[in-house]
Each structure stands twice: as structure tokens, then as C-alpha cells.
Coordinates of C-alpha atoms and ligand atoms in Angstrom, one line a residue:
M1 CA 35.1 -30.5 -9.4
S2 CA 31.5 -30.7 -8.3
S3 CA 29.3 -33.3 -9.9
P4 CA 26.6 -32.2 -12.3
K5 CA 23.3 -31.4 -10.5
R6 CA 20.8 -34.3 -10.5
G7 CA 17.1 -34.0 -9.8
E8 CA 14.0 -34.6 -11.9
I9 CA 12.9 -32.6 -14.9
L10 CA 9.2 -32.5 -15.5
R11 CA 8.6 -31.8 -19.2
A12 CA 5.2 -30.3 -20.3
P13 CA 3.6 -27.0 -21.2
L14 CA 3.6 -24.9 -18.1
L15 CA 2.1 -21.7 -16.9
H16 CA 2.5 -19.5 -13.8
T17 CA 2.2 -15.9 -12.6
P18 CA 5.4 -14.8 -10.8
R19 CA 4.0 -11.2 -11.0
N20 CA 0.7 -9.6 -10.3
P21 CA -1.4 -9.5 -13.6
F22 CA -3.7 -6.8 -12.1
F23 CA -0.8 -4.4 -12.3
D24 CA 1.6 -6.0 -14.8
A25 CA 0.3 -6.9 -18.3
R26 CA 3.2 -9.3 -18.8
A27 CA 2.7 -11.2 -15.5
L28 CA 1.9 -14.6 -17.1
E29 CA 4.9 -16.7 -17.9
A30 CA 4.2 -19.7 -20.1
Y31 CA 6.1 -22.2 -22.2
W32 CA 4.7 -24.7 -24.7
D33 CA 7.7 -27.0 -24.3
G34 CA 8.4 -26.2 -20.7
A35 CA 10.4 -27.8 -18.0
L36 CA 10.7 -27.7 -14.2
L37 CA 13.8 -29.0 -12.5
I38 CA 12.9 -30.3 -9.1
S39 CA 15.6 -31.1 -6.6
D40 CA 15.2 -31.7 -2.8
G41 CA 11.5 -30.7 -3.0
K42 CA 12.3 -27.3 -4.5
I43 CA 12.0 -25.7 -7.9
E44 CA 15.6 -25.4 -9.1
A45 CA 14.8 -24.2 -12.6
C46 CA 11.8 -23.2 -14.7
G47 CA 11.8 -22.4 -18.4
E48 CA 12.2 -23.8 -21.9
Y49 CA 12.8 -27.6 -21.9
S50 CA 15.9 -27.2 -24.2
T51 CA 17.5 -24.7 -21.9
V52 CA 16.8 -26.6 -18.6
R53 CA 17.9 -29.9 -20.2
A54 CA 21.2 -28.3 -21.4
N55 CA 21.9 -26.8 -18.0
Y56 CA 21.1 -30.1 -16.1
P57 CA 22.3 -33.0 -18.3
A58 CA 22.4 -35.4 -15.3
A59 CA 18.8 -34.9 -14.3
S60 CA 16.2 -37.5 -15.1
V61 CA 13.3 -36.5 -17.4
T62 CA 9.6 -37.3 -16.8
D63 CA 7.7 -36.6 -20.0
L64 CA 4.3 -35.2 -19.2
R65 CA 3.5 -33.8 -22.6
G66 CA -0.2 -34.2 -23.2
G67 CA -1.0 -32.3 -20.0
F68 CA -0.2 -28.9 -18.3
L69 CA 1.8 -27.9 -15.3
L70 CA 0.5 -25.2 -12.9
P71 CA 1.5 -24.2 -9.4
G72 CA -0.6 -26.0 -6.8
L73 CA -3.9 -24.3 -6.2
I74 CA -4.4 -22.3 -3.0
D75 CA -7.8 -22.2 -1.2
T76 CA -7.9 -19.3 1.3
H77 CA -11.4 -20.0 2.8
I78 CA -12.9 -23.3 3.5
H79 CA -14.6 -25.1 6.5
F80 CA -13.6 -28.7 7.2
P81 CA -16.7 -29.6 9.3
Q82 CA -19.0 -28.5 6.5
L83 CA -18.0 -31.2 4.0
R84 CA -21.3 -33.1 4.5
I85 CA -23.6 -30.1 4.1
L86 CA -22.5 -29.1 0.6
G87 CA -25.5 -28.5 -1.7
G88 CA -27.8 -26.9 0.9
L89 CA -29.3 -24.4 -1.5
G90 CA -32.1 -21.9 -1.1
K91 CA -31.2 -20.1 2.1
E92 CA -29.4 -16.9 3.1
L93 CA -26.4 -16.8 5.4
L94 CA -28.0 -16.6 8.9
S95 CA -30.7 -19.1 8.3
W96 CA -28.3 -21.4 6.5
L97 CA -25.9 -21.3 9.5
E98 CA -28.7 -22.0 12.0
E99 CA -30.5 -24.7 10.0
L100 CA -27.6 -26.5 8.2
A101 CA -24.1 -25.5 9.1
L102 CA -24.2 -25.3 12.9
P103 CA -26.0 -28.6 13.6
E104 CA -23.3 -30.4 11.5
E105 CA -20.5 -28.5 13.2
A106 CA -21.9 -29.7 16.5
R107 CA -21.3 -33.3 15.3
M108 CA -17.6 -32.7 15.4
A109 CA -17.7 -33.3 19.2
E110 CA -17.6 -36.9 18.3
L111 CA -13.9 -37.5 17.5
S112 CA -14.3 -40.6 15.2
Y113 CA -16.8 -38.6 13.1
A114 CA -14.4 -35.7 12.9
C115 CA -11.5 -37.9 12.0
E116 CA -13.3 -39.5 9.1
T117 CA -14.6 -36.1 7.9
A118 CA -11.0 -34.7 8.1
R119 CA -9.6 -37.5 6.0
R120 CA -12.3 -37.2 3.3
F121 CA -12.0 -33.4 3.4
L122 CA -8.2 -33.4 2.8
H123 CA -8.5 -36.1 0.1
A124 CA -11.1 -33.8 -1.7
L125 CA -8.7 -30.8 -1.5
A126 CA -5.8 -32.8 -3.0
S127 CA -7.9 -34.5 -5.7
H128 CA -9.0 -31.0 -6.9
G129 CA -5.4 -29.8 -7.2
T130 CA -5.3 -27.8 -4.0
T131 CA -1.9 -28.0 -2.3
A132 CA -2.4 -25.3 0.3
A133 CA -5.4 -24.1 2.2
L134 CA -6.5 -21.8 5.0
V135 CA -9.1 -23.9 6.8
F136 CA -11.6 -23.2 9.5
G137 CA -11.2 -26.0 12.0
A138 CA -13.9 -27.2 14.4
H139 CA -15.2 -25.6 17.6
F140 CA -13.6 -28.5 19.4
A141 CA -9.9 -28.9 20.0
P142 CA -9.7 -32.7 19.4
A143 CA -11.4 -32.4 16.1
T144 CA -9.2 -29.5 15.0
A145 CA -6.1 -31.6 16.1
A146 CA -7.5 -34.4 14.0
L147 CA -7.5 -32.2 10.9
F148 CA -3.8 -31.2 11.6
E149 CA -2.8 -34.8 12.1
A150 CA -4.5 -36.0 8.9
A151 CA -3.0 -33.1 6.9
E152 CA 0.5 -34.0 8.2
R153 CA -0.1 -37.6 7.1
L154 CA -1.2 -36.6 3.6
G155 CA 1.4 -33.9 3.2
L156 CA -0.8 -30.9 2.4
R157 CA 0.1 -27.4 3.4
I158 CA -2.6 -26.6 5.9
V159 CA -3.1 -23.4 7.9
S160 CA -5.9 -23.8 10.4
G161 CA -7.2 -23.2 13.8
M162 CA -9.9 -24.0 16.3
V163 CA -13.0 -21.9 15.7
L164 CA -13.9 -19.7 18.6
S165 CA -17.3 -18.4 19.6
D166 CA -19.0 -17.6 22.9
R167 CA -22.5 -16.4 21.9
L168 CA -25.5 -16.6 19.5
L169 CA -24.7 -19.9 17.9
R170 CA -25.8 -22.9 20.0
P171 CA -24.5 -23.8 23.4
E172 CA -22.5 -26.9 22.3
L173 CA -20.4 -24.7 20.1
H174 CA -19.6 -22.1 22.7
Q175 CA -16.4 -22.0 24.7
T176 CA -15.5 -19.6 27.5
P177 CA -12.8 -17.1 26.5
D178 CA -10.5 -18.8 29.1
N179 CA -10.9 -22.2 27.6
A180 CA -10.6 -20.9 24.1
Y181 CA -7.3 -19.3 25.1
R182 CA -5.9 -22.3 26.8
E183 CA -7.0 -24.9 24.2
S184 CA -5.8 -22.7 21.3
A185 CA -2.4 -22.1 23.0
A186 CA -2.1 -25.9 23.4
L187 CA -2.9 -26.5 19.7
I188 CA -0.4 -23.7 18.7
G189 CA 2.3 -25.5 20.8
R190 CA 1.6 -28.8 19.0
F191 CA 1.1 -27.8 15.4
H192 CA 2.2 -24.2 14.5
G193 CA 5.3 -24.5 12.4
R194 CA 5.3 -28.3 12.5
G195 CA 6.4 -29.4 9.0
R196 CA 4.0 -27.8 6.5
L197 CA 1.4 -26.8 9.2
L198 CA 0.7 -23.3 10.5
Y199 CA -1.8 -22.1 13.0
A200 CA -4.4 -19.4 12.4
V201 CA -6.4 -17.8 15.2
T202 CA -10.0 -18.2 14.1
P203 CA -12.8 -16.3 15.7
R204 CA -15.9 -17.4 13.7
F205 CA -17.1 -13.8 13.2
A206 CA -17.7 -10.8 15.4
L207 CA -21.4 -11.7 15.7
S208 CA -20.6 -14.9 17.7
T209 CA -17.6 -13.5 19.7
S210 CA -17.8 -11.2 22.6
E211 CA -15.2 -8.5 23.2
T212 CA -13.7 -10.8 25.9
M213 CA -13.3 -13.6 23.4
L214 CA -11.7 -11.1 20.9
E215 CA -9.3 -10.1 23.6
A216 CA -8.3 -13.7 24.1
C217 CA -7.6 -13.9 20.4
E218 CA -5.6 -10.8 20.6
A219 CA -3.5 -12.2 23.4
L220 CA -2.8 -15.4 21.3
M221 CA -1.7 -13.3 18.4
R222 CA 0.6 -11.2 20.6
E223 CA 2.1 -14.1 22.4
H224 CA 3.1 -16.4 19.5
K225 CA 5.2 -15.5 16.5
G226 CA 4.1 -16.0 12.9
L227 CA 0.4 -16.9 13.5
R228 CA -2.1 -16.3 10.8
F229 CA -5.6 -14.9 11.4
Q230 CA -8.9 -15.7 9.7
T231 CA -12.5 -14.7 10.1
H232 CA -15.6 -13.5 8.2
L233 CA -16.3 -9.9 7.2
N234 CA -19.1 -8.0 5.5
E235 CA -20.7 -11.1 4.0
S236 CA -24.5 -10.3 4.2
R237 CA -26.5 -7.2 4.9
A238 CA -28.4 -8.9 7.7
E239 CA -25.2 -9.9 9.4
I240 CA -23.7 -6.4 9.0
A241 CA -26.9 -4.8 10.6
E242 CA -26.5 -7.2 13.6
I243 CA -22.8 -6.3 14.0
A244 CA -23.8 -2.6 14.2
R245 CA -26.3 -3.5 16.9
L246 CA -23.8 -5.6 18.9
F247 CA -20.8 -3.2 18.6
P248 CA -22.4 0.3 18.8
W249 CA -19.0 1.9 19.3
A250 CA -17.6 0.6 16.0
A251 CA -17.8 2.9 13.0
D252 CA -18.1 -0.2 10.7
Y253 CA -17.6 -4.0 10.7
L254 CA -13.8 -3.8 10.1
A255 CA -13.4 -1.4 13.0
V256 CA -14.4 -4.3 15.4
Y257 CA -11.4 -6.4 14.2
E258 CA -9.1 -3.4 14.1
R259 CA -9.8 -2.6 17.8
F260 CA -8.1 -6.0 18.6
H261 CA -5.2 -5.5 16.1
F262 CA -6.2 -8.3 13.8
T263 CA -5.5 -6.6 10.4
G264 CA -2.1 -7.0 8.8
P265 CA -0.1 -9.4 6.6
G266 CA -1.2 -13.0 7.1
A267 CA -4.8 -12.0 8.1
V268 CA -7.5 -13.2 5.7
F269 CA -11.0 -11.9 5.8
A270 CA -13.6 -14.0 4.0
H271 CA -16.2 -12.5 1.7
N272 CA -16.2 -8.7 2.2
V273 CA -19.1 -8.4 -0.3
H274 CA -20.3 -5.1 1.2
P275 CA -17.3 -2.9 2.2
S276 CA -17.2 0.8 2.5
E277 CA -14.4 2.8 0.7
S278 CA -12.8 3.4 4.1
E279 CA -12.7 -0.3 5.0
L280 CA -11.0 -1.1 1.6
D281 CA -8.4 1.6 2.2
R282 CA -7.7 0.4 5.7
L283 CA -7.5 -3.3 4.6
A284 CA -5.0 -2.3 1.9
A285 CA -2.9 -0.2 4.1
S286 CA -2.7 -3.0 6.7
G287 CA -1.5 -5.7 4.2
A288 CA -4.5 -7.9 5.1
A289 CA -6.2 -10.0 2.4
V290 CA -9.7 -10.7 1.3
S291 CA -10.7 -14.2 0.3
H292 CA -13.2 -14.0 -2.6
C293 CA -15.8 -16.8 -2.5
P294 CA -17.9 -16.3 -5.6
S295 CA -19.8 -19.6 -5.5
S296 CA -20.8 -19.1 -1.9
N297 CA -21.7 -15.5 -2.4
A298 CA -24.1 -16.6 -5.2
A299 CA -25.4 -19.7 -3.5
L300 CA -26.3 -17.8 -0.3
G301 CA -27.5 -14.7 -2.2
S302 CA -24.9 -12.6 -0.3
G303 CA -24.3 -10.3 -3.3
F304 CA -21.8 -9.3 -6.0
F305 CA -18.2 -9.1 -4.9
P306 CA -16.8 -5.6 -5.7
L307 CA -13.6 -6.9 -7.1
R308 CA -12.8 -3.7 -9.1
R309 CA -13.0 -1.7 -5.9
H310 CA -10.7 -4.1 -4.0
V311 CA -8.1 -4.0 -6.8
E312 CA -8.3 -0.3 -7.2
A313 CA -7.9 0.2 -3.4
G314 CA -4.9 -2.2 -3.5
V315 CA -6.4 -4.9 -1.3
K316 CA -4.8 -8.3 -1.7
C317 CA -7.3 -10.8 -3.1
S318 CA -7.4 -14.6 -3.4
L319 CA -10.0 -17.3 -3.9
G320 CA -11.9 -19.4 -1.4
T321 CA -14.4 -22.3 -2.1
D322 CA -16.1 -21.7 1.3
V323 CA -17.2 -25.3 1.5
G324 CA -20.0 -25.9 2.6
G325 CA -21.6 -22.5 1.8
G326 CA -20.0 -22.8 -1.6
T327 CA -20.5 -25.5 -4.2
G328 CA -17.5 -27.7 -4.0
F329 CA -13.7 -28.1 -3.7
G330 CA -12.6 -26.8 -7.1
I331 CA -10.5 -23.7 -7.1
L332 CA -10.6 -23.8 -10.9
K333 CA -14.4 -23.8 -10.7
E334 CA -14.2 -20.9 -8.3
G335 CA -12.1 -19.0 -10.8
L336 CA -14.7 -19.6 -13.4
Q337 CA -17.5 -18.4 -11.0
A338 CA -15.5 -15.3 -10.3
Y339 CA -15.2 -14.6 -14.0
L340 CA -18.9 -15.2 -14.7
L341 CA -20.1 -13.2 -11.8
Q342 CA -17.8 -10.3 -12.7
R343 CA -19.3 -10.3 -16.2
L344 CA -22.7 -9.6 -14.6
A345 CA -21.8 -7.5 -11.6
P346 CA -22.3 -3.7 -11.7
K347 CA -18.9 -2.3 -12.7
G348 CA -17.5 -5.9 -12.8
L349 CA -14.0 -6.6 -13.9
A350 CA -13.6 -8.8 -17.0
L351 CA -11.0 -11.1 -15.6
S352 CA -8.2 -12.4 -17.9
P353 CA -6.9 -16.0 -17.8
A354 CA -3.7 -14.7 -16.2
Q355 CA -5.7 -12.9 -13.5
L356 CA -7.7 -16.1 -12.8
L357 CA -4.4 -18.1 -12.4
Y358 CA -3.0 -15.5 -10.1
L359 CA -6.1 -15.4 -7.9
A360 CA -5.9 -19.2 -7.7
T361 CA -2.2 -19.5 -6.9
R362 CA 0.1 -16.6 -6.2
G363 CA -2.7 -14.4 -4.8
G364 CA -3.4 -17.1 -2.3
A365 CA 0.3 -17.4 -1.3
E366 CA 0.4 -13.6 -0.8
A367 CA -2.8 -13.7 1.3
L368 CA -1.3 -16.5 3.5
D369 CA 2.0 -14.6 3.8
L370 CA 3.7 -17.6 2.1
A371 CA 4.7 -15.9 -1.2
N372 CA 8.4 -16.5 -0.6
E373 CA 7.7 -20.2 -0.4
V374 CA 4.9 -21.1 -2.8
G375 CA 2.5 -19.7 -5.4
D376 CA 4.6 -19.9 -8.6
F377 CA 7.6 -21.6 -10.1
T378 CA 10.3 -19.1 -9.2
P379 CA 13.5 -21.1 -8.4
G380 CA 14.0 -21.6 -4.7
K381 CA 10.2 -22.1 -4.0
A382 CA 8.7 -25.4 -2.9
A383 CA 7.8 -27.7 -5.7
D384 CA 4.0 -27.6 -5.1
I385 CA 2.7 -28.6 -8.5
L386 CA -0.6 -29.4 -10.2
Y387 CA -0.5 -31.6 -13.3
L388 CA -3.7 -31.3 -15.3
R389 CA -4.4 -33.7 -18.2
P390 CA -7.5 -33.3 -20.3
P391 CA -9.3 -36.7 -20.5
K392 CA -9.1 -38.4 -23.8
D393 CA -12.0 -37.4 -26.1
S394 CA -13.2 -34.8 -23.6
P395 CA -14.4 -31.3 -24.8
L396 CA -11.3 -29.9 -23.0
A397 CA -9.0 -32.1 -25.0
A398 CA -10.7 -30.9 -28.2
V399 CA -10.3 -27.3 -27.3
V400 CA -6.6 -27.5 -26.3
E401 CA -5.7 -29.4 -29.5
R402 CA -6.8 -26.4 -31.4
A403 CA -5.6 -23.7 -29.0
D404 CA -3.1 -21.3 -30.6
S405 CA -1.9 -19.7 -27.4
L406 CA -1.3 -20.8 -23.8
E407 CA -3.6 -18.0 -22.6
R408 CA -6.4 -19.7 -24.6
V409 CA -5.5 -23.0 -23.0
L410 CA -5.6 -21.4 -19.6
A411 CA -9.0 -20.0 -20.2
A412 CA -10.2 -23.5 -21.3
L413 CA -8.6 -25.1 -18.2
F414 CA -10.7 -22.8 -15.9
T415 CA -13.8 -23.2 -18.0
L416 CA -13.8 -27.0 -18.6
G417 CA -11.2 -28.3 -16.1
D418 CA -12.2 -30.0 -12.9
S419 CA -11.1 -32.8 -10.6
I420 CA -11.5 -35.1 -13.6
C421 CA -8.5 -33.4 -15.2
V422 CA -6.3 -33.6 -12.1
S423 CA -3.8 -36.2 -12.9
E424 CA -1.1 -35.6 -10.2
V425 CA -0.5 -33.3 -7.3
R426 CA 2.8 -32.8 -5.6
V427 CA 3.8 -30.9 -2.5
E428 CA 7.5 -30.2 -2.1
G429 CA 8.0 -32.6 -5.0
T430 CA 6.3 -35.5 -3.3
P431 CA 3.0 -36.8 -4.7
V432 CA -0.1 -36.2 -2.5
Y433 CA -2.5 -37.4 -5.1
C434 CA -2.4 -39.4 -8.3
A435 CA -5.5 -40.1 -10.4
E436 CA -6.4 -43.8 -10.4
G437 CA -5.7 -45.6 -13.6
D438 CA -3.6 -42.7 -14.9
D439 CA -0.3 -44.0 -16.1
N440 CA 1.5 -40.7 -15.7
Ligands
GUN501 N1 -20.1 -16.5 8.9 C1 -20.0 -17.2 10.1 N2 -19.8 -18.5 9.9 C2 -19.9 -18.7 8.6 C3 -19.8 -19.9 7.8 O1 -19.7 -21.0 8.3 N3 -19.9 -19.7 6.5 C4 -20.1 -18.5 5.9 N4 -20.2 -18.5 4.5 N5 -20.2 -17.4 6.6 C5 -20.1 -17.5 7.9
ZN502 ZN1 -16.9 -19.2 5.6

């Protein structure tokens, strides 16, 4: 006779979106007295506490009532070298890049500076409840390797790659296509598929990459299995005009990337604030995703994101903080910004709490082509978990005490929740962050 299954039961109200709430009105699954059974780093069961307890009598129970369990948050667009330029307000994309972002990115040539930045960057992700992120690395291979090494030490699920450019930035940030190819291939060999790490081929954007550089990226994608891809697309009108000048043969911005076969599942295009209908249809047909970065779009004045058009065209969408063009590491805050800006945008979509949770979790997993592994609490997936606990006497605590539905709680978590509420974060069941002084 087999012995009863052990493992750990986490008992708390829990919420997740195992289905897509843009197309399924009953996508949110939530339990006031919920339980997750974790065994060997995986979700073994998810449901009512009484049911899970009865089915797993030998499991230990961790009582987390007083807080809320969500799937780990997923950030699908963020730049690690830009940690220290957060808050540079008052510029638009191209002048912000030239005056703030690129000088700081050049500092990543100094490895000790890059290592310290990577350590603090990853700590910031974890302390905001993010368990997986698609990250722009540095223009330098050693600094990008430092990010991967630090992510492995902390245990976060990081998809990243060296940023590639060979024109129009500043000379220190340019590589030759040959060097870009060789150094990227070496990083792929070291890090792609190592533990929780994956590699993403990362041309900065078409503006800073010649066709020869894009061919080098295409070769990397062709020669290695399972790579992800990330870049920027249709972010600002001035950028789009420059792309039209640099690639006169391309019908639109996306056509540049299509020419090198970059669209498809596991490809994530950041921003896409100004797409044509045709670009949306082609993105949807390819299975590529768009990372919506509402704080950055507002801070840099890039424009209102046409979320309704993306959803109606069937384009996969997720959230990105876009540190440092954005305003911080909180994906919950990014959800709130998405909600607020959609309230004001022409033909904006009034986002429901379930849709916000989906964009912050499962939508990110789909964008990264990791939906079979993370993004919700379906049994068999990795136990990537965020435990949020409203601080005593906080406005959030006051709201959730009175809330008569978990949807209402979820709306309050997005509105009032931030890193101050992040009590514990686990990846594959193992803590990667615990709030200091928190006895849970
Ligand atoms: N386009 C090219 N590089 C960048 C960057 O660093 N941030 C943003 N927001 N857009 C970009
Ligand atoms: Zn960006």
C-alpha cells in the first residue's frame, strides 16, 4: 500500500485565473478558505481547504489566513541596467534614451558596478512579488552573465539576453554583428535552460540594429532550440518615423522584424502603442505577444495603449514595468495604471479585477511560452506563489475586512497593494523573499 501523500498545505484565501477572462466570464477561480498543496516544488492540489485537507491528511498545514495567495507576478518587459535611472521624468523616448538611459547603460562595462546593480535589481523584483521576468540584459556579455548568475543564486525565473545594437546609440554600446553573434552564442551555451534560466535574443530595437545585426539575431534563433525573443515595437511616433526612414522597403515597423522571422510564440514586443490593424492581425496570427507598459507609456508621453484593439485582434497581452522608463518594480501598480489609463483612453477597455490578475500572471506566462509551467495554480505547475498580507491598520486591511467578495478584494489588492504588502514569495515552493519582521 502506498503511504499517504505528504507535502505542505498553504491555507489562505486564494485567487488565480486558469482561463482567459477576456474571453471567459468565469475565468477567475477564488476560494475564501482556500488551500494549495505543494509537493516537490509543484502545485499538487488547489481548492477548498476542507477538500484538500481531507484528500491529503498526512500533509503539514501552514496557516496563512489574514493574507491572500496569488500566483507569482510576471513582468514581461524590464531593463536591468536602468535600475538607477528610475524617476527621470519630463522627457520623451528618444531624448530620454540619449540623456538618461544610454549613459547609465554604458556604466555596465564595469563588471563590479553591473554585479551590484544586478543583485539589487533582482531583490527589487522578488520584493515586489515578481517570480518570473523577461529582462533586457546589458550591452556587455560579462554584465549580462552577472545578471544570470545572480538570478540563479536568488532562484528567480529569469529570461534574458545581451542587448544588441550596432548603430545610432553611442559607440561604447555598439558591437559588430560578428561579436554579437559569438558572444550571444556563448551566453546561450552557458545559461539557456540552466535551472530556471532561459535566453532571449534581444536586439534593442530596429532603430539601433542594422540588417546585418538582425541577420545575426536570426541565425541565433535558427541555431538554438527554445530561445525566446524580445525587442521594442511602435513605442513613439518619432521612433516610428525614424524606422520608416531607415527601412524604406518595410511596409510598417513590424515588417522589419518579420523579414528576419522574429514573430511567433515566445516573442515579446514591448509597447506597441501605435500599431496598424494589419500589424495587430499579423502579431495575433503569429502567436507573438505584446508587453503593455502603461506607466512607461504615460511617463514618456508615448500615448494610450490600444488594449481593446489588441484583445479584439486576438493578440496575447501581458504587463511590463519597463524599469527605468516606467515608475518602479510593482506589477500590481502596473495593473492599476493599466486600469486607470484605459478609463481615460479613447475606446478604452474597463478592466475587471480578473482581467488585471490575468495580465499580471497567466498572460505573462503565455507571452513567455511558459503557460504549461507557471501563471496559475493548476496542479502540475510550479509552485510560484505570492503571499500578500495587508499591513495592520492599513487602508488595505480596512477595505478587505469589509469586502463581501474576493473580486472586491482583488480590486483592492491592485489599488492599494504594493511591496509593503508582499509578505512571502516562493519559486518552485522555495522562498526567494520574506518580509523582514513578518512572522509568517
Ligand atoms: N526603445 C529602445 N530602447 C528602449 C528603452 O530602453 N526603453 C524604452 N522604453 N524604449 C526603448
Ligand atoms: Zn523597454
